[in-house]
mmCIF file of C-alpha atoms and ligand atoms in Angstrom:
data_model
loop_
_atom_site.group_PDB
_atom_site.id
_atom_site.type_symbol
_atom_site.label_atom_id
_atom_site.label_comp_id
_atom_site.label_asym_id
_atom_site.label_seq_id
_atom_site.Cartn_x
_atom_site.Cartn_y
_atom_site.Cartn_z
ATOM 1 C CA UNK A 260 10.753 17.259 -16.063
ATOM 2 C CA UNK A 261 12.790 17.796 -12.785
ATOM 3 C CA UNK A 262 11.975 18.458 -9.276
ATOM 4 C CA UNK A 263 13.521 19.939 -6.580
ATOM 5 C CA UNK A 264 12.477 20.395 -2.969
ATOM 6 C CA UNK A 265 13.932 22.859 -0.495
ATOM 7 C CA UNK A 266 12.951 22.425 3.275
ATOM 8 C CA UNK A 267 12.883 26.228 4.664
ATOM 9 C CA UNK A 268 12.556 28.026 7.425
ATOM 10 C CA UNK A 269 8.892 29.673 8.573
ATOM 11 C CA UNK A 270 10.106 33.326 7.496
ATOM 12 C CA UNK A 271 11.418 32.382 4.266
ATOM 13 C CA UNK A 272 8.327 30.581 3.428
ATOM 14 C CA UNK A 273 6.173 33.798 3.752
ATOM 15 C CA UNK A 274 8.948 35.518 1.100
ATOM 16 C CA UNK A 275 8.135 32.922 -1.068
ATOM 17 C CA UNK A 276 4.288 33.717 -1.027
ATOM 18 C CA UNK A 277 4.473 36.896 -1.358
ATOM 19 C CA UNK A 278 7.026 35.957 -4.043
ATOM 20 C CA UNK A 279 4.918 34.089 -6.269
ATOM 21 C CA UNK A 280 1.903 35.603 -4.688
ATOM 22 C CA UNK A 281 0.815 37.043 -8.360
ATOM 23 C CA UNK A 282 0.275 33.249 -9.985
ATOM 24 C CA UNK A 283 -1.386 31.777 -7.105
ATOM 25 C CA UNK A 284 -3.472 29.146 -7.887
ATOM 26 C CA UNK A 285 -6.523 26.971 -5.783
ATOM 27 C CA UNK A 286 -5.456 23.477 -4.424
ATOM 28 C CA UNK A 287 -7.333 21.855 -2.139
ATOM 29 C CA UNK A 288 -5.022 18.807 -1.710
ATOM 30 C CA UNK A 289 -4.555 18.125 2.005
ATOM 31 C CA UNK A 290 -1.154 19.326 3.357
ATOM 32 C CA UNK A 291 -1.130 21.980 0.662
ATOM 33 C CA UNK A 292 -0.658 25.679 1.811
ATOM 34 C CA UNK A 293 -0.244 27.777 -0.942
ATOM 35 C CA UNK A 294 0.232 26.743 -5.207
ATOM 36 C CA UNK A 295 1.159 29.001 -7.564
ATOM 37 C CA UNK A 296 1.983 28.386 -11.182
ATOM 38 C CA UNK A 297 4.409 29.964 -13.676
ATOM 39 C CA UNK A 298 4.698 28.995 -17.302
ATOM 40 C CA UNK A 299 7.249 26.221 -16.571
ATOM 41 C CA UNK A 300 6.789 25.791 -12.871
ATOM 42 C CA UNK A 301 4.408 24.700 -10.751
ATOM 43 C CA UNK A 302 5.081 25.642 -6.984
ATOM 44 C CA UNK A 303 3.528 23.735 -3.931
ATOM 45 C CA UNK A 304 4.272 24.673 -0.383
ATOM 46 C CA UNK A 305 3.663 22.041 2.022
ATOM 47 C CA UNK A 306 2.496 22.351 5.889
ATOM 48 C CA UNK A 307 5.803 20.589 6.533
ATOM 49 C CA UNK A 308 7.975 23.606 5.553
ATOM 50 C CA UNK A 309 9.016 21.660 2.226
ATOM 51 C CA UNK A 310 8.705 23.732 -0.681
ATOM 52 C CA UNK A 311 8.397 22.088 -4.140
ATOM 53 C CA UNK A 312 9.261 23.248 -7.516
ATOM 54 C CA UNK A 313 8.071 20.956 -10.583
ATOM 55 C CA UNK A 314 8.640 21.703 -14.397
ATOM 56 C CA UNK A 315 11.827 22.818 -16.310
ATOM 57 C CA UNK A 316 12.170 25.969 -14.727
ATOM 58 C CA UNK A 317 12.265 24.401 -11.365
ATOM 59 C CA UNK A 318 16.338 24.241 -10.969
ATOM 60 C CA UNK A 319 15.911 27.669 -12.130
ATOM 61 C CA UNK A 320 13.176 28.979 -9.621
ATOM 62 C CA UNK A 321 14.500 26.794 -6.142
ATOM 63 C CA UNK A 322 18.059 28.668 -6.788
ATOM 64 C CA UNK A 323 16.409 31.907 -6.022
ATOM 65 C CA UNK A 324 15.962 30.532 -2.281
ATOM 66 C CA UNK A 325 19.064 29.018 -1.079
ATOM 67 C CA UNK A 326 18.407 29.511 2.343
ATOM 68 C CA UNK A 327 16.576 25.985 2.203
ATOM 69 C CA UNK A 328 18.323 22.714 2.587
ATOM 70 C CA UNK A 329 17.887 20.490 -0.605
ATOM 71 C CA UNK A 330 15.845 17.596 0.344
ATOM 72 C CA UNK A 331 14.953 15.324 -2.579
ATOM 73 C CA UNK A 332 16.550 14.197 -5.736
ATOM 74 C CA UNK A 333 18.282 10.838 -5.433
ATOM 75 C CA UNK A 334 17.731 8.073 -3.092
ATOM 76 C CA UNK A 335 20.426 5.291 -3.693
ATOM 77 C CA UNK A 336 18.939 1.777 -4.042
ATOM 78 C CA UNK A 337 18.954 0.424 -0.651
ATOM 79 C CA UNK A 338 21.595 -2.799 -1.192
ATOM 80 C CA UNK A 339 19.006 -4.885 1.059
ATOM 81 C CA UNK A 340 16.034 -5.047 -1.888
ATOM 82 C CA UNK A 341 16.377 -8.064 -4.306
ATOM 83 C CA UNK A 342 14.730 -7.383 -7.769
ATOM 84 C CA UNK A 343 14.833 -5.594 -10.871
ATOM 85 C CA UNK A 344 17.232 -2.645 -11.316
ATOM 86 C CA UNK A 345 15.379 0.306 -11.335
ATOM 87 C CA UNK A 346 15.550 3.515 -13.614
ATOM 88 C CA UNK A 347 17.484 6.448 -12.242
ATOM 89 C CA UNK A 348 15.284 8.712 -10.134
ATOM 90 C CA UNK A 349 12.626 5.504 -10.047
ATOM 91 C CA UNK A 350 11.044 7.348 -6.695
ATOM 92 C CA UNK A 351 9.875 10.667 -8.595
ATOM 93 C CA UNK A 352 8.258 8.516 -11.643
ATOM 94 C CA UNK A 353 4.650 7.587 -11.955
ATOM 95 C CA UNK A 354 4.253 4.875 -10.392
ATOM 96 C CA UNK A 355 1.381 2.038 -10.244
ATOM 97 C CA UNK A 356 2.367 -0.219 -6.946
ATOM 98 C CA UNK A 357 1.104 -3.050 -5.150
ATOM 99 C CA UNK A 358 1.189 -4.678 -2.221
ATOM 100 C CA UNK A 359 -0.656 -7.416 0.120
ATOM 101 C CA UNK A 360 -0.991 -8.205 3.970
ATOM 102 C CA UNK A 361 -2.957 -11.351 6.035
ATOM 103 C CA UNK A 362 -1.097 -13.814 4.607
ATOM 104 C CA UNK A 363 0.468 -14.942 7.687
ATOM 105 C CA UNK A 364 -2.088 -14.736 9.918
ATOM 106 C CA UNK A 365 -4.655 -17.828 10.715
ATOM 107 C CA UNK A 366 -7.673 -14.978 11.381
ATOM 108 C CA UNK A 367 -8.781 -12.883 8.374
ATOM 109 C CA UNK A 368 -8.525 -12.252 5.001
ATOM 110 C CA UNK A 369 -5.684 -12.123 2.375
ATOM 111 C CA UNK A 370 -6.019 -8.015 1.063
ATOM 112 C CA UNK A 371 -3.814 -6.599 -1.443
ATOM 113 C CA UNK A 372 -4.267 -3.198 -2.901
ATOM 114 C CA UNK A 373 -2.758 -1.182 -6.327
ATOM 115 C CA UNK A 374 -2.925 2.750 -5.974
ATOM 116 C CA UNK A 375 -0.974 5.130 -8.909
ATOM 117 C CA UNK A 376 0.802 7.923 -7.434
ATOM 118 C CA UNK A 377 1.726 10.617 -10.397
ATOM 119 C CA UNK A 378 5.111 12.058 -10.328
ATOM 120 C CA UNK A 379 3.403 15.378 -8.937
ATOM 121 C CA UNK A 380 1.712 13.846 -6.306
ATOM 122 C CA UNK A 381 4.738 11.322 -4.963
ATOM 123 C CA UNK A 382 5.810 14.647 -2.534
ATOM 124 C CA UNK A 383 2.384 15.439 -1.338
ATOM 125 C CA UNK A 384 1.527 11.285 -0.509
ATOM 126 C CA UNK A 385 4.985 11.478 1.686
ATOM 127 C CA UNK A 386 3.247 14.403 3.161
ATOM 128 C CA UNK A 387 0.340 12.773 4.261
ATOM 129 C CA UNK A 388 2.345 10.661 6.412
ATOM 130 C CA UNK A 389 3.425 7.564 3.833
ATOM 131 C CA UNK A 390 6.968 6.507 4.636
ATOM 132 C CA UNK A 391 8.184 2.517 4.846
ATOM 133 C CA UNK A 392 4.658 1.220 6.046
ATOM 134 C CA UNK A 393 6.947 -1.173 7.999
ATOM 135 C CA UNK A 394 7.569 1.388 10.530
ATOM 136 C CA UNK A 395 4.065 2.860 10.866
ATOM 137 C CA UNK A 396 1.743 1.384 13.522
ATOM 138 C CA UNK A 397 -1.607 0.297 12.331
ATOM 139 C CA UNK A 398 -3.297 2.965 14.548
ATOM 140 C CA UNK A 399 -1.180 5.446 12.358
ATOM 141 C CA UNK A 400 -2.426 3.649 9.156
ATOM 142 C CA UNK A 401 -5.542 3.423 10.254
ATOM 143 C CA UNK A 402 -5.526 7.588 10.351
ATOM 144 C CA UNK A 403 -3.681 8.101 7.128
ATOM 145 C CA UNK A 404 -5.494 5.690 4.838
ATOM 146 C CA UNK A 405 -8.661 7.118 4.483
ATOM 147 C CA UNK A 406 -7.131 10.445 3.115
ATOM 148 C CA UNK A 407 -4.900 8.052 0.354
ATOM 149 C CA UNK A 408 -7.979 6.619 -0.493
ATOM 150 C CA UNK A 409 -9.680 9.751 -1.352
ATOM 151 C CA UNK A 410 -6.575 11.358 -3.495
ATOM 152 C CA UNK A 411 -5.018 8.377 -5.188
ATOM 153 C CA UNK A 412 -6.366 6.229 -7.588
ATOM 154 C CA UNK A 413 -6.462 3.161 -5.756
ATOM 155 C CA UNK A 414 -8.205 -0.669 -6.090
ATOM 156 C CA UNK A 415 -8.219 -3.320 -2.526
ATOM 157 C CA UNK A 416 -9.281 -6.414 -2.682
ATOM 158 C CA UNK A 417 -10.556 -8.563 0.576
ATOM 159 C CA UNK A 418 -10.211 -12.141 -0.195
ATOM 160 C CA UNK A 419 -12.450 -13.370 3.105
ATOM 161 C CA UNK A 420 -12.006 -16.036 4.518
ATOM 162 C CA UNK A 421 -14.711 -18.454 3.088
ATOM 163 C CA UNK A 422 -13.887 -18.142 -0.405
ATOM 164 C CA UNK A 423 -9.912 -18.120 0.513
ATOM 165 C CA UNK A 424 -10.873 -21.829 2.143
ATOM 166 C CA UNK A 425 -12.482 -23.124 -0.517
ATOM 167 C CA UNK A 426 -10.143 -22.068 -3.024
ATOM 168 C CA UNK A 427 -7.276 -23.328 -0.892
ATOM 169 C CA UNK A 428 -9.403 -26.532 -0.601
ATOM 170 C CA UNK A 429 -9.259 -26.500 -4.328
ATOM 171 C CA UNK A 430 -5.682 -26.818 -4.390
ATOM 172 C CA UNK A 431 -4.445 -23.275 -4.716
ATOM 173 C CA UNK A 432 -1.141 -22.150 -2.828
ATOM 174 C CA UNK A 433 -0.727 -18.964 -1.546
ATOM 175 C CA UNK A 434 1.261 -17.777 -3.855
ATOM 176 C CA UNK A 435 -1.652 -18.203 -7.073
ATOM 177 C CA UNK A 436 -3.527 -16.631 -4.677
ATOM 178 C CA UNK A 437 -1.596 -13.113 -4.181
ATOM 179 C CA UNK A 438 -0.739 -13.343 -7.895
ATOM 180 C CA UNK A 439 -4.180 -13.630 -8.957
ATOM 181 C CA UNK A 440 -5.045 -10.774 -6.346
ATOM 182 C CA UNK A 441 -2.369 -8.136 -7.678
ATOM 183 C CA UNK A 442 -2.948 -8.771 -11.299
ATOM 184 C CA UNK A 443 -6.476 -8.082 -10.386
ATOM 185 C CA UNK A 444 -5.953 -5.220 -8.528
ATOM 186 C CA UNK A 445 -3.586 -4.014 -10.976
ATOM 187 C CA UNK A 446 -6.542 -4.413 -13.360
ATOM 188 C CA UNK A 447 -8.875 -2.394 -11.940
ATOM 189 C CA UNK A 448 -6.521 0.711 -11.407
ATOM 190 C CA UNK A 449 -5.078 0.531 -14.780
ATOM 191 C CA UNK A 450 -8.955 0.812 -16.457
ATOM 192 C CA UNK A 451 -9.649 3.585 -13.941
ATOM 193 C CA UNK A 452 -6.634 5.838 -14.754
ATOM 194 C CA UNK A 453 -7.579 5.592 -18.358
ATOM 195 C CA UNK A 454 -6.421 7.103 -20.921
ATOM 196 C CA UNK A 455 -3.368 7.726 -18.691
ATOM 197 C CA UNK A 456 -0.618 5.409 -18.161
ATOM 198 C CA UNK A 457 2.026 4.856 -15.281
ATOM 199 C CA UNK A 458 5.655 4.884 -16.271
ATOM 200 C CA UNK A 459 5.758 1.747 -14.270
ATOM 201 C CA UNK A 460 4.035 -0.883 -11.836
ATOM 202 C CA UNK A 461 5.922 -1.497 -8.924
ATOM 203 C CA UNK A 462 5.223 -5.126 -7.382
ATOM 204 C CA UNK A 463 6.279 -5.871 -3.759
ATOM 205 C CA UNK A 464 7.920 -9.412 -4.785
ATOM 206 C CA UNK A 465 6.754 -12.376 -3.135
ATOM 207 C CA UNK A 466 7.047 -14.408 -5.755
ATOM 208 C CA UNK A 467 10.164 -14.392 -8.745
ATOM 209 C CA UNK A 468 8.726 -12.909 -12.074
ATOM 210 C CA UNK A 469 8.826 -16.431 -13.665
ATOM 211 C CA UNK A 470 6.617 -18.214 -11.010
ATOM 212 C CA UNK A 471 4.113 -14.988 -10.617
ATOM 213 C CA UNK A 472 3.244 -15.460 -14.140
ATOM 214 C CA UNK A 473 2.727 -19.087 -13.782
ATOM 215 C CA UNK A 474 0.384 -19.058 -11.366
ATOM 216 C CA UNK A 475 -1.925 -15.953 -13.439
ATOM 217 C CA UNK A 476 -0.864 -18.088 -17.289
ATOM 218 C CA UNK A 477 -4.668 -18.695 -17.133
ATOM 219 C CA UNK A 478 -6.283 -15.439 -16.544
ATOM 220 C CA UNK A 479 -7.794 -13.386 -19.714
ATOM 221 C CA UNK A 480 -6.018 -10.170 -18.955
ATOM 222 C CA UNK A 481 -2.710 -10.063 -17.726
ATOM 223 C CA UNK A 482 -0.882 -7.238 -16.511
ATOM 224 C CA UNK A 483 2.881 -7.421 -17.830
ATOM 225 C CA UNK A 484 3.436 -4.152 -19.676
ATOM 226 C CA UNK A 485 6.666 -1.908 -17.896
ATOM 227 C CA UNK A 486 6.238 -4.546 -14.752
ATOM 228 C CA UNK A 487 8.969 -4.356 -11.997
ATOM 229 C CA UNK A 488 9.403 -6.713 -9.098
ATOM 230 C CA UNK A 489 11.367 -5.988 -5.833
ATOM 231 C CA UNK A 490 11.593 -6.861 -2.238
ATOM 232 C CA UNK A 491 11.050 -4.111 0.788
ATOM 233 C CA UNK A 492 9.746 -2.129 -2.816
ATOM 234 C CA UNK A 493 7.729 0.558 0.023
ATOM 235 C CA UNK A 494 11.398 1.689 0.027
ATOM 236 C CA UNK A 495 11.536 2.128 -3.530
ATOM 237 C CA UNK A 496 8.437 4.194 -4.562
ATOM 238 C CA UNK A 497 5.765 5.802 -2.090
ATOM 239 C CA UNK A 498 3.126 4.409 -4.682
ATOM 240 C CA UNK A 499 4.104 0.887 -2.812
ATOM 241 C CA UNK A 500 3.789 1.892 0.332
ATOM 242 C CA UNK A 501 0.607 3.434 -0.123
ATOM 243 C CA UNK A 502 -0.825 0.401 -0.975
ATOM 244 C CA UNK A 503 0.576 -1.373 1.328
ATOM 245 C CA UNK A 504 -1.181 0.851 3.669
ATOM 246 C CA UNK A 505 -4.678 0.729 1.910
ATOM 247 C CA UNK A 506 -4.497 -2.867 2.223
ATOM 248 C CA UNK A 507 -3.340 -3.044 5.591
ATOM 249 C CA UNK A 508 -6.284 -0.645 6.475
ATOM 250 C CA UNK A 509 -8.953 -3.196 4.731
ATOM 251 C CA UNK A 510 -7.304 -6.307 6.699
ATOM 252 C CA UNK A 511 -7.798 -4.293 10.065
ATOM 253 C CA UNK A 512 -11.826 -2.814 9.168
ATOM 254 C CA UNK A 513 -12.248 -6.869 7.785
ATOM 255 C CA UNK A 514 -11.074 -7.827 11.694
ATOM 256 C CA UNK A 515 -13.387 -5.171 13.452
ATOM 257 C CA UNK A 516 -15.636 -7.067 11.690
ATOM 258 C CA UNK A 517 -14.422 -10.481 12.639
ATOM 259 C CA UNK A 518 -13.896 -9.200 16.426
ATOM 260 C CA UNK A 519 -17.401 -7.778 16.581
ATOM 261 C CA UNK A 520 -19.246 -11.213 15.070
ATOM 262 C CA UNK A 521 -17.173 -13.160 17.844
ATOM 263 C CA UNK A 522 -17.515 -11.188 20.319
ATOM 264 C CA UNK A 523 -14.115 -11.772 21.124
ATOM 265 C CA UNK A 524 -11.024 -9.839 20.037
ATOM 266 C CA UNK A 525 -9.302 -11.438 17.352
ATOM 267 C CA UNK A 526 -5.612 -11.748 17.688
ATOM 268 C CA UNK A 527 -2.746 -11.070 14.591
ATOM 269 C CA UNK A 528 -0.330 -13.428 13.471
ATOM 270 C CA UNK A 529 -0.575 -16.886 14.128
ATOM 271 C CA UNK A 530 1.148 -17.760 17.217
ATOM 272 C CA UNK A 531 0.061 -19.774 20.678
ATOM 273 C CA UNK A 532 -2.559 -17.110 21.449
ATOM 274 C CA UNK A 533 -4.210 -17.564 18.430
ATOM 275 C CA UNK A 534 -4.636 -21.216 19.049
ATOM 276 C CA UNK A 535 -6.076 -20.593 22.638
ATOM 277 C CA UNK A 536 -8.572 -17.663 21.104
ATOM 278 C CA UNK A 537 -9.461 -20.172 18.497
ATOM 279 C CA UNK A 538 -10.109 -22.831 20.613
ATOM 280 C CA UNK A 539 -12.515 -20.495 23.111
ATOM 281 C CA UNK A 540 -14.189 -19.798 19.759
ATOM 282 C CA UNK A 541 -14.970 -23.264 18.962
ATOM 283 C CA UNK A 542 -16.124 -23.711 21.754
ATOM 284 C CA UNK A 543 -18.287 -21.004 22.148
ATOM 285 C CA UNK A 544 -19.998 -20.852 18.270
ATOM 286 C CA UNK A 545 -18.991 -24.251 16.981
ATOM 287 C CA UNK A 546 -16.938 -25.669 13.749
ATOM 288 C CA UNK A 547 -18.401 -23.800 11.081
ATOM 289 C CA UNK A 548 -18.106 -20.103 12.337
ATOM 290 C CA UNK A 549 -14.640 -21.049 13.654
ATOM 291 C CA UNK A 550 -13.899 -21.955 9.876
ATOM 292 C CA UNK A 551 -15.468 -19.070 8.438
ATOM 293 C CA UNK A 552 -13.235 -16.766 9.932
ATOM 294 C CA UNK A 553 -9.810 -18.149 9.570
ATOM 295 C CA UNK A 554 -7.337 -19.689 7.211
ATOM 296 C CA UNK A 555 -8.367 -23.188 7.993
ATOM 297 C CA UNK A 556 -5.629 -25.539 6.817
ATOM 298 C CA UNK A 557 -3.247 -23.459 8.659
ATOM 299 C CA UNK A 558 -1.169 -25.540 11.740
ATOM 300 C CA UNK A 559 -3.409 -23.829 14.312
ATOM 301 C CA UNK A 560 -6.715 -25.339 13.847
ATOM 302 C CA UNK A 561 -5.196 -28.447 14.748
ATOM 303 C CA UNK A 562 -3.563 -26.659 17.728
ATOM 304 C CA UNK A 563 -6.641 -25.652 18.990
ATOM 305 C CA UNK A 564 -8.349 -29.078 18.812
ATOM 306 C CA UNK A 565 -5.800 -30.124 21.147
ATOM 307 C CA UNK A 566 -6.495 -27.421 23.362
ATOM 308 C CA UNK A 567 -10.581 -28.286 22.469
ATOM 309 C CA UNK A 568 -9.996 -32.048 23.697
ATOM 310 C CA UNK A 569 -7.388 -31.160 27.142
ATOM 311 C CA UNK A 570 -9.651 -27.923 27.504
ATOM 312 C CA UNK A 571 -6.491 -26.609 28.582
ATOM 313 C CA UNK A 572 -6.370 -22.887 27.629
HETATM 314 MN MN1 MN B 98 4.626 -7.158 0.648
#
């Protein structure tokens, strides 16, 4: 099946309605402005101005409107990912991909989330704002998640933090951790797409392939069918950075929640701030609730006991 997208002007756009005007079809999907359907074809105009022709005829039907400047087709493999070589055209597949976030910072949970984005959907999640989550903001996450949540089939996890502290207490590293978390999250969307299947899962790499499957050798069920690891993989497939922002968006609702039982804003990251914030909160609600909201055998508890005993902050 190919694809071809065509980026055209306001007045062109209306010829193409009227165009197609006779197999217009309903679609409610956010961003969509008119879908019409031929036998081999399926047409989608986006609010964007992008125009997108899907099917075999599509090469056929996006030469009748040259005025548009091609868009999609190829992205190269950016040199800076490490990981598996990827099929040709790996960004228009089906694609199941995962990603985490909290795992650096000493407040909050570990989250990771799995969403599938279908080959026919990969244009419309770009159009609800999805590009490298690295250069979004989390206000701007914040605004697009909820409307990836609601289209893609999606699973998030939110490891908080008193199960993350006794597990780590237990002797599990990070890294069993996040395995454990993907392969369950990876799980979940699997049995809800069912009976359809992904071309591929897409895992942001944190870990090489032979030491992720270490950790999960235990577990039951274990995701390994069509499998692909890379770094920076939000580059790769949109299905990655979705999830990447559905998981981000759990962390931040998980440290609303965090800021509002403190009554204190909790800070990111895990830098000198965090130790003085800590410290206050100590302080203020003892040990225990200090503990139950942060990644306790990080360096910064013991920061912030300093602080505690100089009362220095
Ligand atoms: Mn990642």
């Amino acid at each position: 099946m190919s694809n071809e997208v065509l980026l055209m002007p306001a007045n062109e756009i209306e010829k193409v309605k009227a165009h197609y005007l006779k197999y217009k079809i309903e679609r409610s999907a956010p961003g969509v402005v008119f879908a019409a359907k031929l036998s081999d074809t399926a047409i989608t105009i986006y609010k964007s101005g992008k125009v997108m022709f899907q099917g075999n005829g599509a090469s056929r039907e996006a030469a009748l409107w040259n005025g548009g400047t091609s868009s999609t087709t190829t992205t190269v493999k950016s040199p800076l990912t490490k990981g598996d070589t990827l099929p040709e055209h790996f960004e228009l597949q089906s694609v199941v991909g995962s990603d985490e976030t909290g795992t650096g910072d000493y407040f909050g949970p570990i989250t990771v989330a799995a969403c599938f984005v279908p080959a026919h959907q990969v244009e419309l999640v770009k159009e609800l704002g999805v590009k490298d989550s690295k250069m979004l903001t989390d206000e701007l996450m914040r605004r697009i998640a909820p409307d990836l949540m609601k289209t893609l089939t999606h699973s998030v996890l939110v490891l908080k933090n008193e199960k993350y502290n006794e597990i780590q207490g237990r002797g599990w590293s990070q890294g069993k951790i996040k395995a454990m978390m993907h392969n369950q999250a990876l799980k979940h969307v699997l049995k809800k797409m069912e009976p359809e299947k992904p071309s591929f899962i897409l895992i942001d790499q944190f870990a090489e392939r032979g030491i992720y499957y270490n950790h999960i050798k235990m577990e039951k069920e274990i995701i390994r069918e069509n499998v692909l690891f890379s770094t920076k993989a939000e580059q790769l497939h949109v299905s990655v950075a979705a999830a990447s922002i559905i998981a981000r968006y759990a962390f931040l609702k998980e440290m609303d929640r965090l800021t509002e039982i403190a009554k204190t804003a909790i800070p990111k990251g895990a830098s000198a701030k965090v130790d003085e914030i800590a410290a206050k909160i100590y302080l203020k609600h003892g040990e225990e609730f200090l503990k139950s909201i942060t990644k306790w055998h990080f360096a910064n508890t013991q920061k912030a006991m300093k602080l505690v005993q100089k009362r220095k902050f």
